[in-house]
Short mmCIF file of C-alpha atoms and ligand atoms in Angstrom, two decimals:
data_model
loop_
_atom_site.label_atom_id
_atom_site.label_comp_id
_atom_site.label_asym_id
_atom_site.label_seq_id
_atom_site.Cartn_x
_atom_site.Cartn_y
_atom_site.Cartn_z
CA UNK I 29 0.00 0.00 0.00
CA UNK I 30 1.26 3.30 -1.17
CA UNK I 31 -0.92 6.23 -0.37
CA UNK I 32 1.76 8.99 -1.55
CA UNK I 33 -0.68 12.01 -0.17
CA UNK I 34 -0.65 14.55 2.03
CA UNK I 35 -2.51 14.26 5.05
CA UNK I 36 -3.41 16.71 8.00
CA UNK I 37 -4.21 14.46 11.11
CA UNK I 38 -6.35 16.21 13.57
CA UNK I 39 -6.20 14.83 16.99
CA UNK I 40 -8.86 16.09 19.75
CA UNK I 41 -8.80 15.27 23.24
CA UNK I 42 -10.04 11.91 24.20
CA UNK I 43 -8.16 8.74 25.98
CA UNK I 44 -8.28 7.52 22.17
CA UNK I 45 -5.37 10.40 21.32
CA UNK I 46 -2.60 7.65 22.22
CA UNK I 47 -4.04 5.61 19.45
CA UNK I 48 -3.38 8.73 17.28
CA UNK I 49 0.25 8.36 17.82
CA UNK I 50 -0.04 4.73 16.62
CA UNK I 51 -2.39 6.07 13.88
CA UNK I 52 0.70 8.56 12.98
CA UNK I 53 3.04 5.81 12.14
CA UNK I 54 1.07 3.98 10.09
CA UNK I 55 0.38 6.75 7.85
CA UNK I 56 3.79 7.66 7.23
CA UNK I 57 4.66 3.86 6.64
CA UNK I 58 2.29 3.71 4.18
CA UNK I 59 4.26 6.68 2.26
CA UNK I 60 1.56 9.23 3.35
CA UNK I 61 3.03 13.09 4.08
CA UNK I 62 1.56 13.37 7.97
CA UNK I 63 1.04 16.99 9.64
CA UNK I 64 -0.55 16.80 12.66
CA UNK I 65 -2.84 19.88 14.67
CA UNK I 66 -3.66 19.16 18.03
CA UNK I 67 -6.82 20.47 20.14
CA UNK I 68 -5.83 22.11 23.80
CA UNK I 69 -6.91 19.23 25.16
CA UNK I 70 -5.46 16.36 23.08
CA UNK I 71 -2.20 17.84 24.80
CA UNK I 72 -3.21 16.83 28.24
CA UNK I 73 -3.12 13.10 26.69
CA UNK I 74 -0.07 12.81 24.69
CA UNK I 75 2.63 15.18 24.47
CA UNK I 76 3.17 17.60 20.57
CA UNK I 77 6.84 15.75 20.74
CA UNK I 78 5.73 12.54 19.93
CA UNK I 79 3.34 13.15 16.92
CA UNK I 80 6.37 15.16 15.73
CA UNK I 81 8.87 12.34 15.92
CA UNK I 82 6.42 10.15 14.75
CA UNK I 83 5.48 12.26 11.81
CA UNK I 84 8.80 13.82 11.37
CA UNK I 85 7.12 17.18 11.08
CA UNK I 86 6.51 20.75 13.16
CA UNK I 87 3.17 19.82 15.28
CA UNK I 88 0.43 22.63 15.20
CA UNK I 89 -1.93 23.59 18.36
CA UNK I 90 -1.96 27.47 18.43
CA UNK I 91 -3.78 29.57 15.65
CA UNK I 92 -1.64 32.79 16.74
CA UNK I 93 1.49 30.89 17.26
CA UNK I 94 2.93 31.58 13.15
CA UNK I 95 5.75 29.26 12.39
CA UNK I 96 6.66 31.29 9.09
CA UNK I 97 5.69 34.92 8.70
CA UNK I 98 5.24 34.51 5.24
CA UNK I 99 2.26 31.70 5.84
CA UNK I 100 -0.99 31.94 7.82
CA UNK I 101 -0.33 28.28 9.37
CA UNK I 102 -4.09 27.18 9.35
CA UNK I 103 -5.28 28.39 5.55
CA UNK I 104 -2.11 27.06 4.47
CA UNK I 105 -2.10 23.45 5.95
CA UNK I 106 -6.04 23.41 4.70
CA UNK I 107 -5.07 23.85 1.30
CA UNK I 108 -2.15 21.65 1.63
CA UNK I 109 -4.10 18.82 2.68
CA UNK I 110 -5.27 15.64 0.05
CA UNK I 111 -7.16 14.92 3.13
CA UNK I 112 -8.10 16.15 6.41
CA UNK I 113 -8.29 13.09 9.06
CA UNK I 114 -9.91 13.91 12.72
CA UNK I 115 -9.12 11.12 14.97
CA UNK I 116 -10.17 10.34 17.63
CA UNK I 117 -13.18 13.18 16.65
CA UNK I 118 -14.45 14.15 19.92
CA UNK I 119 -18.23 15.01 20.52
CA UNK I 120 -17.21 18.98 20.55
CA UNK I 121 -15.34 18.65 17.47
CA UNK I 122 -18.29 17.45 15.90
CA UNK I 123 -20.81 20.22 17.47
CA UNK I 124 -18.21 22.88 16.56
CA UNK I 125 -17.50 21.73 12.79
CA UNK I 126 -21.28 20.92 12.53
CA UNK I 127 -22.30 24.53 13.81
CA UNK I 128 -19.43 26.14 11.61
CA UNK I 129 -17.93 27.21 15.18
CA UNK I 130 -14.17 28.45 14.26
CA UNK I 131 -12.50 29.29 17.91
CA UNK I 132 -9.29 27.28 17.73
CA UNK I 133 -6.39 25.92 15.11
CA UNK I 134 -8.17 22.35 13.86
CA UNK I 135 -11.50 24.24 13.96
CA UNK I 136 -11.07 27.30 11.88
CA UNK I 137 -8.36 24.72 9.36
CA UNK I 138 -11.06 22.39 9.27
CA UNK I 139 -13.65 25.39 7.88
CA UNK I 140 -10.96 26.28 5.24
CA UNK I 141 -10.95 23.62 3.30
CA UNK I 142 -11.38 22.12 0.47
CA UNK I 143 -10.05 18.65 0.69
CA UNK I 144 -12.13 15.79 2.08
CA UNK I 145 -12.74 15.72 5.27
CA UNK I 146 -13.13 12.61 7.56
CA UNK I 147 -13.83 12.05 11.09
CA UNK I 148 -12.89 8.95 13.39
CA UNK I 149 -15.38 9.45 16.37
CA UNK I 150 -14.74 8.03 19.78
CA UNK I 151 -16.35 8.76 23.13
CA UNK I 152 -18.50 7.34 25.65
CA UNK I 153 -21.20 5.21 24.22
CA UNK I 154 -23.81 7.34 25.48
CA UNK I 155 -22.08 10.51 24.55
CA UNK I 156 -22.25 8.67 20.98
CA UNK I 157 -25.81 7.89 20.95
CA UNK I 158 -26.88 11.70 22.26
CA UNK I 159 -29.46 13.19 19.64
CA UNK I 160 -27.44 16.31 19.54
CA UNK I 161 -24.31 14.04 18.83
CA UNK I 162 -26.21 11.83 16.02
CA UNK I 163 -27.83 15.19 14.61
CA UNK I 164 -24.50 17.21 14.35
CA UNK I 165 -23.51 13.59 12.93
CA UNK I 166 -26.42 14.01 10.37
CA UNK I 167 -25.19 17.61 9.61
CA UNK I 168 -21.72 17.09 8.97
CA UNK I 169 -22.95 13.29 6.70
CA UNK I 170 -25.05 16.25 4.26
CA UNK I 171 -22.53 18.53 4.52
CA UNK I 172 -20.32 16.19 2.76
CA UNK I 173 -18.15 15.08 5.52
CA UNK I 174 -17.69 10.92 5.78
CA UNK I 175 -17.33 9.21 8.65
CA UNK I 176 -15.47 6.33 10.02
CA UNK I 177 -17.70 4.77 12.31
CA UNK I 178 -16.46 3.48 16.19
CA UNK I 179 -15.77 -0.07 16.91
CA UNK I 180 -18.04 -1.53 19.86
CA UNK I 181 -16.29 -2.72 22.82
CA UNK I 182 -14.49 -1.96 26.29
CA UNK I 183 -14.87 1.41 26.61
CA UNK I 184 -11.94 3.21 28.67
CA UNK I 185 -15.19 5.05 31.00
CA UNK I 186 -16.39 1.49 31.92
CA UNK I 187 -19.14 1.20 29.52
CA UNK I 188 -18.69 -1.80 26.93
CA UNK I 189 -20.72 -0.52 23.96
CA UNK I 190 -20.59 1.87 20.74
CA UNK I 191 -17.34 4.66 20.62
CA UNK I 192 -14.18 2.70 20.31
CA UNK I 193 -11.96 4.36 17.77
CA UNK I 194 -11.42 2.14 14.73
CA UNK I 195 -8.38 0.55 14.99
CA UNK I 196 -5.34 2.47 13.28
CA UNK I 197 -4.46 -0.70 10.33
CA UNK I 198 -8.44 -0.25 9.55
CA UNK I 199 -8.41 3.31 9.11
CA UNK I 200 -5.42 3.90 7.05
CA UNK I 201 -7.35 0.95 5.10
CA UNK I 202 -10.57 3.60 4.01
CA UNK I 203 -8.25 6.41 3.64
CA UNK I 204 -6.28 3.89 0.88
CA UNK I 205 -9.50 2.81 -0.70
CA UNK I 206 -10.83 6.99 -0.17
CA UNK I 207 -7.83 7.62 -3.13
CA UNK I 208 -8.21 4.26 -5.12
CA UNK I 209 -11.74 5.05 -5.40
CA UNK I 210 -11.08 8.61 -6.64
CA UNK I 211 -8.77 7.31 -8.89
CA UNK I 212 -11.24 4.30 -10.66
CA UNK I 213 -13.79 7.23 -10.35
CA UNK I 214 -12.75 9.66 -12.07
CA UNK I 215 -12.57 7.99 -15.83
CA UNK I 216 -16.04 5.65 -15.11
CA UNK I 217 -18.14 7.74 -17.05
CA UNK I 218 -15.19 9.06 -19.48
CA UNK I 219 -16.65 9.54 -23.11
CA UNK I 220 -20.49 9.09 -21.89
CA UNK I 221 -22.69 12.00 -23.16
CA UNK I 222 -25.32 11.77 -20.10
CA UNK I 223 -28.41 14.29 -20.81
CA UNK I 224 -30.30 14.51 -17.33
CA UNK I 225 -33.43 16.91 -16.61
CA UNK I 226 -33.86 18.21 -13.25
CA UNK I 227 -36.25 20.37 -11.44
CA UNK I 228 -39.78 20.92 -11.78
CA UNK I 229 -42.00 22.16 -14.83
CA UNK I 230 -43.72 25.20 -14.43
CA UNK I 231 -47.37 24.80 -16.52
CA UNK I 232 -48.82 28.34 -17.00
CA UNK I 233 -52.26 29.20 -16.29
CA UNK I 234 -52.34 32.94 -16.94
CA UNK I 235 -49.31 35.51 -17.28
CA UNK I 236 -48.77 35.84 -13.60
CA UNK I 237 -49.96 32.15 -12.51
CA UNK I 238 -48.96 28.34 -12.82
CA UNK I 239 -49.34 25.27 -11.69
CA UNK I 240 -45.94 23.21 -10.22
CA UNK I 241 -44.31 21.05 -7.81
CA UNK I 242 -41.62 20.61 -4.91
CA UNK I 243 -39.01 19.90 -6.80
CA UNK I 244 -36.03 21.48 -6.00
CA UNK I 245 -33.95 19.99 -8.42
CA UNK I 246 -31.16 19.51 -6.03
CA UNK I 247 -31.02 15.62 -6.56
CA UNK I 248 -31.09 16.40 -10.46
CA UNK I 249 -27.69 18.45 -9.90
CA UNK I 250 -26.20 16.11 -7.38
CA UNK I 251 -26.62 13.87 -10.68
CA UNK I 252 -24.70 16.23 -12.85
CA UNK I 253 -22.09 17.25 -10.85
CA UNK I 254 -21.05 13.77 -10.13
CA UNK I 255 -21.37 12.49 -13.88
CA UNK I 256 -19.19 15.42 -14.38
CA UNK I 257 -16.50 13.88 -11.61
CA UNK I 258 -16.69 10.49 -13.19
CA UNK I 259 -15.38 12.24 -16.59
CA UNK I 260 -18.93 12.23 -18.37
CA UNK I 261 -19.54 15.03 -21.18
CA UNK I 262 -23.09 16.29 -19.18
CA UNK I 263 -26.27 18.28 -20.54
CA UNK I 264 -28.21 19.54 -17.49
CA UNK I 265 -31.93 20.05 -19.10
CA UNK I 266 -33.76 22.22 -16.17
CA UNK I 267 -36.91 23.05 -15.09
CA UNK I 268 -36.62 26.23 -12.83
CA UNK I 269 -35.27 26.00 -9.57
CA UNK I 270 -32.87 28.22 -7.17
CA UNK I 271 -29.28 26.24 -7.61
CA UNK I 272 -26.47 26.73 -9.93
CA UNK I 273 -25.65 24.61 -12.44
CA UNK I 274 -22.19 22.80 -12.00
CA UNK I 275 -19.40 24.25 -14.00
CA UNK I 276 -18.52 21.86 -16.84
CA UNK I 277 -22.43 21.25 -18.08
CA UNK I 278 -23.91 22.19 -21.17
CA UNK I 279 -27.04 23.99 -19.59
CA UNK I 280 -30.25 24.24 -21.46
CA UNK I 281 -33.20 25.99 -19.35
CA UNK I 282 -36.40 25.26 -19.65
CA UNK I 283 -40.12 25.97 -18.18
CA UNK I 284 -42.54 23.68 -18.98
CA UNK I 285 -43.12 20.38 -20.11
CA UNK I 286 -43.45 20.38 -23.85
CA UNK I 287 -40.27 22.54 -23.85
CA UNK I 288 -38.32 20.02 -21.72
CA UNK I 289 -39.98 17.10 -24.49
CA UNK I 290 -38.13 19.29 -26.97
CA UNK I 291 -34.99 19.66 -25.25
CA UNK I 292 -34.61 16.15 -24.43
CA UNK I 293 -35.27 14.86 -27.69
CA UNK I 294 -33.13 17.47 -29.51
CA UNK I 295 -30.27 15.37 -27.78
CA UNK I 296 -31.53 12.49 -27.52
CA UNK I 297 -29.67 10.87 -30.41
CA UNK I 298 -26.44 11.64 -29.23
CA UNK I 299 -27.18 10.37 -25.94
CA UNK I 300 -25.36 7.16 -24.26
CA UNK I 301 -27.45 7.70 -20.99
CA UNK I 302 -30.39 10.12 -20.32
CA UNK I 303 -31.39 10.36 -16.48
CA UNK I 304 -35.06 11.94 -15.99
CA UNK I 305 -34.91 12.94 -12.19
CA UNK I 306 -37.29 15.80 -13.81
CA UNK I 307 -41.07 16.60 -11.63
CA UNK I 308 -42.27 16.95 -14.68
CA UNK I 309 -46.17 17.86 -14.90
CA UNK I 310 -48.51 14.76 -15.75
CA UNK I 311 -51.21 17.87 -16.73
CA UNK I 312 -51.11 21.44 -17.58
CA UNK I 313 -54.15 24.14 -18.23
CA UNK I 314 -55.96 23.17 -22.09
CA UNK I 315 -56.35 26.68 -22.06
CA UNK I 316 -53.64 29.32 -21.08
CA UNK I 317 -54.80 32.79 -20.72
CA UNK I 318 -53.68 36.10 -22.55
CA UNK I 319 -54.56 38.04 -19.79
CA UNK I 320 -54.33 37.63 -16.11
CA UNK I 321 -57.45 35.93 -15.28
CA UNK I 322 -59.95 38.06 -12.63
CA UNK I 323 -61.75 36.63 -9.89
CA UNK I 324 -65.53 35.93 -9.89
CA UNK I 325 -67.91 35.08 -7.74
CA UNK I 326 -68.21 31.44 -7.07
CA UNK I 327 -65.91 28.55 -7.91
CA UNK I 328 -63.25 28.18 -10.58
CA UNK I 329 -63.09 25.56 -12.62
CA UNK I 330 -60.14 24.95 -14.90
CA UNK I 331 -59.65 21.85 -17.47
CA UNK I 332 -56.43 20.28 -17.83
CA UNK I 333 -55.04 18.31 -20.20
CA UNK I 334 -51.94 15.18 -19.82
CA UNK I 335 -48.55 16.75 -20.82
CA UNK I 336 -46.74 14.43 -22.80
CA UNK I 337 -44.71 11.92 -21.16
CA UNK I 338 -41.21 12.19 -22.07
CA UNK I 339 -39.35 8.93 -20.51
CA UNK I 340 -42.22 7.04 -22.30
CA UNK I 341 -41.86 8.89 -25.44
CA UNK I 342 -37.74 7.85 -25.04
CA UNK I 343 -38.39 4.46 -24.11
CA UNK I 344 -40.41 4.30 -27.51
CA UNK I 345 -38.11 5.48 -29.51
CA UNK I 346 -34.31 4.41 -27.93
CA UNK I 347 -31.99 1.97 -29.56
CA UNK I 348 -28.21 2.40 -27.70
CA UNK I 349 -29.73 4.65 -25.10
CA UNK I 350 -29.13 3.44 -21.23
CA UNK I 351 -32.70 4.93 -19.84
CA UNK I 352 -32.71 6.06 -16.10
CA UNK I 353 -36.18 7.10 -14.72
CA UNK I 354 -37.24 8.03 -11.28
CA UNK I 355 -40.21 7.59 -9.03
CA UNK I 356 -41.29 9.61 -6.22
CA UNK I 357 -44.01 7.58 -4.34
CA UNK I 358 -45.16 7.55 -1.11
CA UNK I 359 -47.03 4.11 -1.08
CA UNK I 360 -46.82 0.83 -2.57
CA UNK I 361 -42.64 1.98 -3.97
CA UNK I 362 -41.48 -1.50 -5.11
CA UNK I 363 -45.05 -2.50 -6.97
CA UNK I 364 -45.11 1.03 -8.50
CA UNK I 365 -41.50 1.34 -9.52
CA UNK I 366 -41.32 -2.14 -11.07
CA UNK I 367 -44.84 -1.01 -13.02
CA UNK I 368 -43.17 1.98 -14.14
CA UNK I 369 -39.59 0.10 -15.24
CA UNK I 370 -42.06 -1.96 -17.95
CA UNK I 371 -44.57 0.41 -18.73
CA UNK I 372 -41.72 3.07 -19.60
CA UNK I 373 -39.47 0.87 -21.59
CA UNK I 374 -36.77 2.26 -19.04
CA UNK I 375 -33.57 0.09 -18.18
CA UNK I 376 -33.70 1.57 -14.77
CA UNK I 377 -36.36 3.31 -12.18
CA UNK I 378 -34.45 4.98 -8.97
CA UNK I 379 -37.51 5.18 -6.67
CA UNK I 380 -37.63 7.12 -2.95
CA UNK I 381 -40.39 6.98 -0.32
CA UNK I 382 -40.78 10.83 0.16
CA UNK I 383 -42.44 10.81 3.15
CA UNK I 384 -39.65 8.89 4.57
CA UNK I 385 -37.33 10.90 7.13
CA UNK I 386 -33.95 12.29 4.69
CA UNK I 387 -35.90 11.64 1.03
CA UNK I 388 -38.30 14.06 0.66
CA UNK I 389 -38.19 17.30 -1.44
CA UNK I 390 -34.93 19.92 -0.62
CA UNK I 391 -33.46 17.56 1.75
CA UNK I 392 -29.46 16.66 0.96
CA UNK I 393 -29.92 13.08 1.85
CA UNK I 394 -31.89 10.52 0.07
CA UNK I 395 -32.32 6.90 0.41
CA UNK I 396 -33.40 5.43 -2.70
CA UNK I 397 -33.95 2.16 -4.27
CA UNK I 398 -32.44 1.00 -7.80
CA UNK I 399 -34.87 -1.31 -10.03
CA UNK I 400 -33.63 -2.87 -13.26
CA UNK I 401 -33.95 -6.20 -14.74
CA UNK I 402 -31.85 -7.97 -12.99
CA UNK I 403 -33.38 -7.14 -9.42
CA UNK I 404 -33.71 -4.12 -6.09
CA UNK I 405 -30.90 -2.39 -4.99
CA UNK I 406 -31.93 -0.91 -1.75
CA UNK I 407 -29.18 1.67 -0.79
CA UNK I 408 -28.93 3.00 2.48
CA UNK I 409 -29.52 7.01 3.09
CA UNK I 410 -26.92 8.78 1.39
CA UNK I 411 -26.27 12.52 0.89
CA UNK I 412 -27.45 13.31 -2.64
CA UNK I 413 -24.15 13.46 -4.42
CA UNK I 414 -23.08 10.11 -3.05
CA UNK I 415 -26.39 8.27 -4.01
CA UNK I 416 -25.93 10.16 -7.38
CA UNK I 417 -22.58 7.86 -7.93
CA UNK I 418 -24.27 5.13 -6.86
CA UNK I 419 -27.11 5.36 -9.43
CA UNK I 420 -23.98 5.61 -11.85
CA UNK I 421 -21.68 2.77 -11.03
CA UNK I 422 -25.38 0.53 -11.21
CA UNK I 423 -25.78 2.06 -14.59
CA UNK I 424 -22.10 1.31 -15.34
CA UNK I 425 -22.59 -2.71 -14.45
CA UNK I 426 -25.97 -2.97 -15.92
CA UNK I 427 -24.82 -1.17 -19.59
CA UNK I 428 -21.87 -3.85 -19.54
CA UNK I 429 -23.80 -7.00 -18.50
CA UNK I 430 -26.13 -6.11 -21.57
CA UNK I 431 -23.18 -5.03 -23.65
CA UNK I 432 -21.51 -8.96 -22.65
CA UNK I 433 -25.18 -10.96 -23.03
CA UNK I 434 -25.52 -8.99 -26.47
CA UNK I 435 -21.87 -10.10 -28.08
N1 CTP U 519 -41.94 11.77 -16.53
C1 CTP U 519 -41.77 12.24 -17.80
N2 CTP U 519 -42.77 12.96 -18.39
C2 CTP U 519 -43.92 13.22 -17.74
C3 CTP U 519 -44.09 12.73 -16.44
C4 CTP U 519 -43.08 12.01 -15.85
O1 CTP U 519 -40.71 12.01 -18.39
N3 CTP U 519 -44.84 13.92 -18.35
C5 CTP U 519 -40.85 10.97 -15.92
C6 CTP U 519 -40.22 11.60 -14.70
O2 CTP U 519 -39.16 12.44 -15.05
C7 CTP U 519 -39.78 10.38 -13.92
C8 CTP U 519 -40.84 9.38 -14.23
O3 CTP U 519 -41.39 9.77 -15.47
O4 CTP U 519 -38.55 9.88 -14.39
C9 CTP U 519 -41.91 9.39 -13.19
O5 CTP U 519 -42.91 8.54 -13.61
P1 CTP U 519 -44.46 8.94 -13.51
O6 CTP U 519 -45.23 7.68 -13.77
O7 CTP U 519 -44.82 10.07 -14.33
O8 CTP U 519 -44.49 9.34 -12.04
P2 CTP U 519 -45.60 10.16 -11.43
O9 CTP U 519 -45.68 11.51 -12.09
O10 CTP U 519 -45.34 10.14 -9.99
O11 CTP U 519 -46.83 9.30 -11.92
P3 CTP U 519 -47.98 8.55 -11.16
O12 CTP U 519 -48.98 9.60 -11.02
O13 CTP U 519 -48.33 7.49 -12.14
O14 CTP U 519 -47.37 8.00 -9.92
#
């Protein structure tokens, strides 16, 4: 195992800190660069000198203390980091970094950033299973942080349950696989034109009203910007929403349905996968008014009409085309997803509960299940951008099982 990256330990104060120091030395065996920051209070476990003879490098624990007056130590080692490791990650580490609290070196380092950033947790079992603990937990998980769960066991407070800091070997295992994945990752989806739609459609009953949906379109992004990590060429087709687009996307707005039928099928051909995470209206107004419509006395009636439906209109008409289509439900998922997987001609239907807690509309999180032919994947709740990979790598396996039956 050669990790050849940089990475900035940070060790808060628990018992688990001397396991840091262990932690330490594997990392640099394994070729990694280690800088370590210490919290106040990781001091009072194990002394600066030995991460710094373990890691053969200056150790860091004061924000004011500058080693070179030509650096600000903490923006510097945050940009210098591949990776920032906390371990052991302490319950106020968590609460801090959760709340975007910046009052010491690893804190404020940790909020300038950019590299991935995991935490280790350890503490008492209890302290573990607090709701404030799990939701800061929660937080950080949609916030894009990953975690490396405890170990259960003797605890060093008495208690033999949940908080154990993983064992060192184990962790600098994920951190190896963190990179290896990257690496596989990042050509997956390399020369794959990917159209997806995102968003909601806006059907217009007058000039100032219309009739819509939830949608944010975040999941619809999460989709794009990780097809555009895995090397795909991406067209974002979007209804309106409130998020940017990723850089890298061909973007092509859009309001209602029949405009989004025309997008999609203007690139339809070119297409190797088209994802339809679209809310796209089942009906709009037959009759659209001119002018804003006045009120009256009595009730309103209005007649709507069915919008066309594009992922059936695709499934109709695709030959090479890997079809992804999505179903919001909140009954009866597996009988209506599998319903919609035939009745669409679609090669895959990525179906949610909504009303289930972390997969509803605007959340970051979704837990969402993957129907094809071959069978349910059930993942387990995963912030948007990670299930969007997911969804991916299934698409990935399932276009080169058909690719093998076919030759
Ligand atoms: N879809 C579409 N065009 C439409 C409506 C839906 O392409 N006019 C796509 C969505 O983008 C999604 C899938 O179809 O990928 C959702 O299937 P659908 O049966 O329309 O779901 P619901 O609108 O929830 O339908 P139902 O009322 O049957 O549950």
């Amino acid at each position: 195992m050669n990790l050849g990256k940089k990475i900035l330990l940070c060790v808060t104060g628990g018992i688990a800190v001397y396991k840091a120091a262990a932690l330490t030395s594997k990392l640099v065996q394994s070729g990694a660069e280690v800088k370590v920051i210490m919290s106040e209070s990781a001091k009072e476990f194990v002394a600066p000198l030995t991460f710094q003879a373990l890691s053969r490098q200056d150790v860091y624990w004061d924000t004011f203390d500058e080693k070179e007056s030509s650096k600000i130590a903490h923006i510097d080692l945050a940009d210098w980091a591949d990776l920032i490791l906390v371990a052991p990650a302490t319950a106020n580490i968590i609460g801090k970094l959760a709340n975007g609290i910046a009052d010491d070196m690893i804190s404020t380092t940790l909020l300038a950033t950019k590299a991935p950033v995991w935490l280790a947790p350890a503490m008492n079992v209890h302290m573990y299973d607090h709701p404030a603990v799990q939701r800061n937990i929660l937080t950080l998980f949609e916030d894009g942080c990953r975690f490396i769960e405890p170990g259960e066991g003797y605890l060093a407070c008495g208690y033999v349950g949940k908080g154990r800091l993983e064992e060192p070997e184990k962790i600098v295992e994920i951190i190896h696989d963190h990179f290896a994945q990257s690496i596989n990752e990042s050509s997956l989806l390399k020369g794959k034109r990917i159209v997806i739609t995102a968003g909601p459609t806006r059907e217009m009953v007058d000039p100032v009203r219309f009739f819509s949906n939830r949608s944010t379109g975040k999941m619809g992004y999460a989709l794009a910007e990780a097809a555009l990590q895995l090397g795909a060429d991406v067209t974002l087709i979007s209804g309106p929403v409130t998020i940017q687009p990723p850089a890298g996307a061909h973007y092509i707005e859009v309001l209602s349905a029949e405009e989004m039928y025309a997008a999609v099928h203007s690139v339809f051909n070119q297409a190797d996968i088209v994802v339809k995470s679209a809310a796209v209206a089942d009906y709009r107004p037959i009759e659209v008014m001119d002018h804003k419509l006045k009120k009256k006395d009595g009730n309103l009636v209005l007649e709507f009409e069915r919008t066309k439906d594009i992922l059936k209109s695709l499934g109709e008409k695709k030959d090479h085309q890997f079809l992804i289509g999505f179903a919001a439900e909140t009954t009866k998922v597996e009988e209506y997803a599998k319903a919609k997987l035939h009745k669409k001609n679609a090669d895959m239907i990525v179906a949610n509960n909504v009303t289930e807690t972390g997969s509803g509309f605007g959340t970051d999180t979704n837990k969402v299940s993957i129907f094809t032919e071959s069978g349910i994947r059930q993942l387990p709740l995963l912030s948007k951008h990670e299930a969007a990979k997911e969804i991916f790598k299934e698409a990935i396996t399932q276009m080169r099982n058909k690719h093998e039956e076919r030759s």
